[in-house]
mmCIF file of C-alpha atoms in Angstrom:
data_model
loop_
_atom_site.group_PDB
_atom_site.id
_atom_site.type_symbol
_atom_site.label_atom_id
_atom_site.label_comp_id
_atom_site.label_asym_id
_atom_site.label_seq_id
_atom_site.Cartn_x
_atom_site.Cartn_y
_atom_site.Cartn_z
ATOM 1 C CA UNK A 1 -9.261 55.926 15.813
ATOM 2 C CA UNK A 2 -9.689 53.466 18.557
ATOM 3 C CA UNK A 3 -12.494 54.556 21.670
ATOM 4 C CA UNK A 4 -10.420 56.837 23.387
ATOM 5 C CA UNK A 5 -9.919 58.771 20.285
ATOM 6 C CA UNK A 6 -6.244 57.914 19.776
ATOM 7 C CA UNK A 7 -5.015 56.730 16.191
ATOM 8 C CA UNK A 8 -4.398 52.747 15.973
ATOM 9 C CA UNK A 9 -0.939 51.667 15.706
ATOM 10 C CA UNK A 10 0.676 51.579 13.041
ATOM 11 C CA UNK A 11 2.654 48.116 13.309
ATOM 12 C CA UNK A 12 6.447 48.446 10.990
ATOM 13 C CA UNK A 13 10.045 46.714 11.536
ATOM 14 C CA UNK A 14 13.495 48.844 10.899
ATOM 15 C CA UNK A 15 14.898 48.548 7.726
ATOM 16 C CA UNK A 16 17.153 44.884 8.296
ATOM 17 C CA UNK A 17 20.045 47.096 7.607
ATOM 18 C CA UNK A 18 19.361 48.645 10.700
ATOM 19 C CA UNK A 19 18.957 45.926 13.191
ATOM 20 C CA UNK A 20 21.854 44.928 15.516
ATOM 21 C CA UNK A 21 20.040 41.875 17.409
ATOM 22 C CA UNK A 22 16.543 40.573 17.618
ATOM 23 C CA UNK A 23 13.760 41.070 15.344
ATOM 24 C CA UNK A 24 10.617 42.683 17.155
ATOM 25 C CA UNK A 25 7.590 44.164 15.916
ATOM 26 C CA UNK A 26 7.241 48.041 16.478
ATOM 27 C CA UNK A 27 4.366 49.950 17.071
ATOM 28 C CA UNK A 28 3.860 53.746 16.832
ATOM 29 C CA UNK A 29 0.867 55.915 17.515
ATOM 30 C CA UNK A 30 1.296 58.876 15.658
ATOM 31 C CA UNK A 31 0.033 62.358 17.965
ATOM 32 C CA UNK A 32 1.438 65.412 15.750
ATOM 33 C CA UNK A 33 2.579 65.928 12.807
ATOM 34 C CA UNK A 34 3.889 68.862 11.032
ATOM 35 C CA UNK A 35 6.912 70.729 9.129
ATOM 36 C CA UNK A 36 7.791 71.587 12.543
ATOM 37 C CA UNK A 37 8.233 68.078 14.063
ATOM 38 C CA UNK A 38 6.414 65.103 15.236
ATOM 39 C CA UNK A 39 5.498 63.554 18.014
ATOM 40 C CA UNK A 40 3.668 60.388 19.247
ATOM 41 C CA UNK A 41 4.226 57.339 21.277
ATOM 42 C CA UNK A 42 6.290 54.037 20.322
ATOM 43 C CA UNK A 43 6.676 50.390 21.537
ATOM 44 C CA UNK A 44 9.430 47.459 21.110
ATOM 45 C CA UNK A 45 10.289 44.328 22.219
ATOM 46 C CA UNK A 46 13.635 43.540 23.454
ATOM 47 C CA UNK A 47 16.277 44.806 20.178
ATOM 48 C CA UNK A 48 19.125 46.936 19.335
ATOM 49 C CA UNK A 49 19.177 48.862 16.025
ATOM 50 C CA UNK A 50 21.707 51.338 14.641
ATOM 51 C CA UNK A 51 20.422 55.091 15.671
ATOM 52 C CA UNK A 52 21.292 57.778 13.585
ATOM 53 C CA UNK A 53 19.992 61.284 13.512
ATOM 54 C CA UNK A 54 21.558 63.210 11.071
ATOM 55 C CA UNK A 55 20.106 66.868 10.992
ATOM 56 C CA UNK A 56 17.110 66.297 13.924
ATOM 57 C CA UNK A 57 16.570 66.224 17.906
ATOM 58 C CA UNK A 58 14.711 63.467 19.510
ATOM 59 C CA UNK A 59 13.010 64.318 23.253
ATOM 60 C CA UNK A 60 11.991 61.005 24.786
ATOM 61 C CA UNK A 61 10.004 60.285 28.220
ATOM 62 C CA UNK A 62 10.129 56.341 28.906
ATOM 63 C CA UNK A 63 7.325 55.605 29.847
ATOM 64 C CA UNK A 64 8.078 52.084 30.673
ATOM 65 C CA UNK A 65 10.747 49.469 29.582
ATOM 66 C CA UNK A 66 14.848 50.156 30.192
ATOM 67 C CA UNK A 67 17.222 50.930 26.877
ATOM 68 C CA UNK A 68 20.722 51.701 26.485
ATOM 69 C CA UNK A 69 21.913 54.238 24.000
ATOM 70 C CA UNK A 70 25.346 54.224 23.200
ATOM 71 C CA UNK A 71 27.643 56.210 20.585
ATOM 72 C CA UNK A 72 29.806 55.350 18.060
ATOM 73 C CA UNK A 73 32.577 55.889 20.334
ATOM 74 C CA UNK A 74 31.282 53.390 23.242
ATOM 75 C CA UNK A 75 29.687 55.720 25.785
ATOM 76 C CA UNK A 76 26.822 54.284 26.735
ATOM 77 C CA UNK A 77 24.306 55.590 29.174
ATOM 78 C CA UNK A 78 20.881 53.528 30.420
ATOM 79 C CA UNK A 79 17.746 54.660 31.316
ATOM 80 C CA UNK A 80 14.421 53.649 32.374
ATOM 81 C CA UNK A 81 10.736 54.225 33.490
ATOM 82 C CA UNK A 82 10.439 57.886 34.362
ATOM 83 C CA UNK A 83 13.503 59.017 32.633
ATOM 84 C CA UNK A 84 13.696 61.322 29.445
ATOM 85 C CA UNK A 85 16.680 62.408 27.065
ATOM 86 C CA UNK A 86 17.561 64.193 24.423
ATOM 87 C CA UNK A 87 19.253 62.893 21.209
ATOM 88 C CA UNK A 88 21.046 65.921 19.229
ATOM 89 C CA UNK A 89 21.702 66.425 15.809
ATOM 90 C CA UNK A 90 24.542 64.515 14.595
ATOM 91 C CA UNK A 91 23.960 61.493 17.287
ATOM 92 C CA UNK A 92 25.712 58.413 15.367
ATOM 93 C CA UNK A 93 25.480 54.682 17.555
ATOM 94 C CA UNK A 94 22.672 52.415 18.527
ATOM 95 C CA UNK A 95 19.260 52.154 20.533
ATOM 96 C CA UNK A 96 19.011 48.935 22.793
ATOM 97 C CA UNK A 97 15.985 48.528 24.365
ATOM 98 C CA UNK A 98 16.711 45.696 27.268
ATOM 99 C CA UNK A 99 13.239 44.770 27.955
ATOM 100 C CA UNK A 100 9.429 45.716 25.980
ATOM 101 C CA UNK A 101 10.174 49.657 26.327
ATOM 102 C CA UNK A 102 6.981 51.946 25.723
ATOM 103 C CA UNK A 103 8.223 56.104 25.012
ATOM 104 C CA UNK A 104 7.037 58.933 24.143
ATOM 105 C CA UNK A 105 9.033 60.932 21.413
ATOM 106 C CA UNK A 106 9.199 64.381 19.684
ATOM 107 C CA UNK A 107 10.948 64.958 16.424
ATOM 108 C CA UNK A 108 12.017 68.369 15.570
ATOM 109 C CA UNK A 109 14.511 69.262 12.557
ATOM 110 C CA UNK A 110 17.120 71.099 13.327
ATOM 111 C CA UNK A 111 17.486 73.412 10.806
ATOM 112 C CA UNK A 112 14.053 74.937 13.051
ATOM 113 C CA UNK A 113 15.644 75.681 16.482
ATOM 114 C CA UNK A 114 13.581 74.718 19.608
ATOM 115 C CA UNK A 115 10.764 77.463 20.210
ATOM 116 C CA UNK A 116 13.239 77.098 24.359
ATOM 117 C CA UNK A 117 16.104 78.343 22.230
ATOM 118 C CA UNK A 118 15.040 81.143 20.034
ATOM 119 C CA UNK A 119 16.368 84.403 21.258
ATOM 120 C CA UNK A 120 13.834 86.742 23.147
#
């Protein structure tokens, strides 16, 4: 734990496989973690990487940076500072982030539906 009581970083790099163009360093503070999901926050450098999410959502607030996700098909949609999205089950195409991008994500599987979605 650093002073303000958040984990250290956990430094990786994608899978080569995975990478599209560049070759950063990634960083990820891990927040939660549980059967039900995960959450945390995550850095980059300027890269693109294939994104695929085959049976989860991803929730993400930027929290600084810009990045373009696009599909397999070729719609592509950017966002930035401020902005958050939602990556659904299935999502097949690619993660660009255009400058040093800084998010926070949640993970959650979908087989377990979003407490927002369970019926009342």
């Amino acid at each position: 734990m650093n002073r303000a009581g958040q984990p250290a970083a956990e430094e990786y790099c994608d899978a080569p496989e995975l990478v599209l163009g560049g070759q950063p360093l990634l960083r990820l503070w891990p927040l939660f973690e549980h059967l039900s999901g995960q959450a945390g926050l995550w850095s980059s450098d300027e890269y693109s990487k294939r994104k695929v999410l085959p049976d989860e959502y991803e929730f993400c607030l930027l929290l600084s940076g810009r990045v373009r996700i696009a599909d397999v098909a070729g719609c592509s949609v950017e966002f930035g500072a401020g902005d958050a999205f939602l990556l659904e089950p299935g999502f097949d195409g690619s993660w660009t982030s255009l400058e040093p991008v800084r998010k926070f994500f949640m993970m959650m599987p979908a087989q377990t539906p979003p407490l927002w979605m369970a019926p009342v």
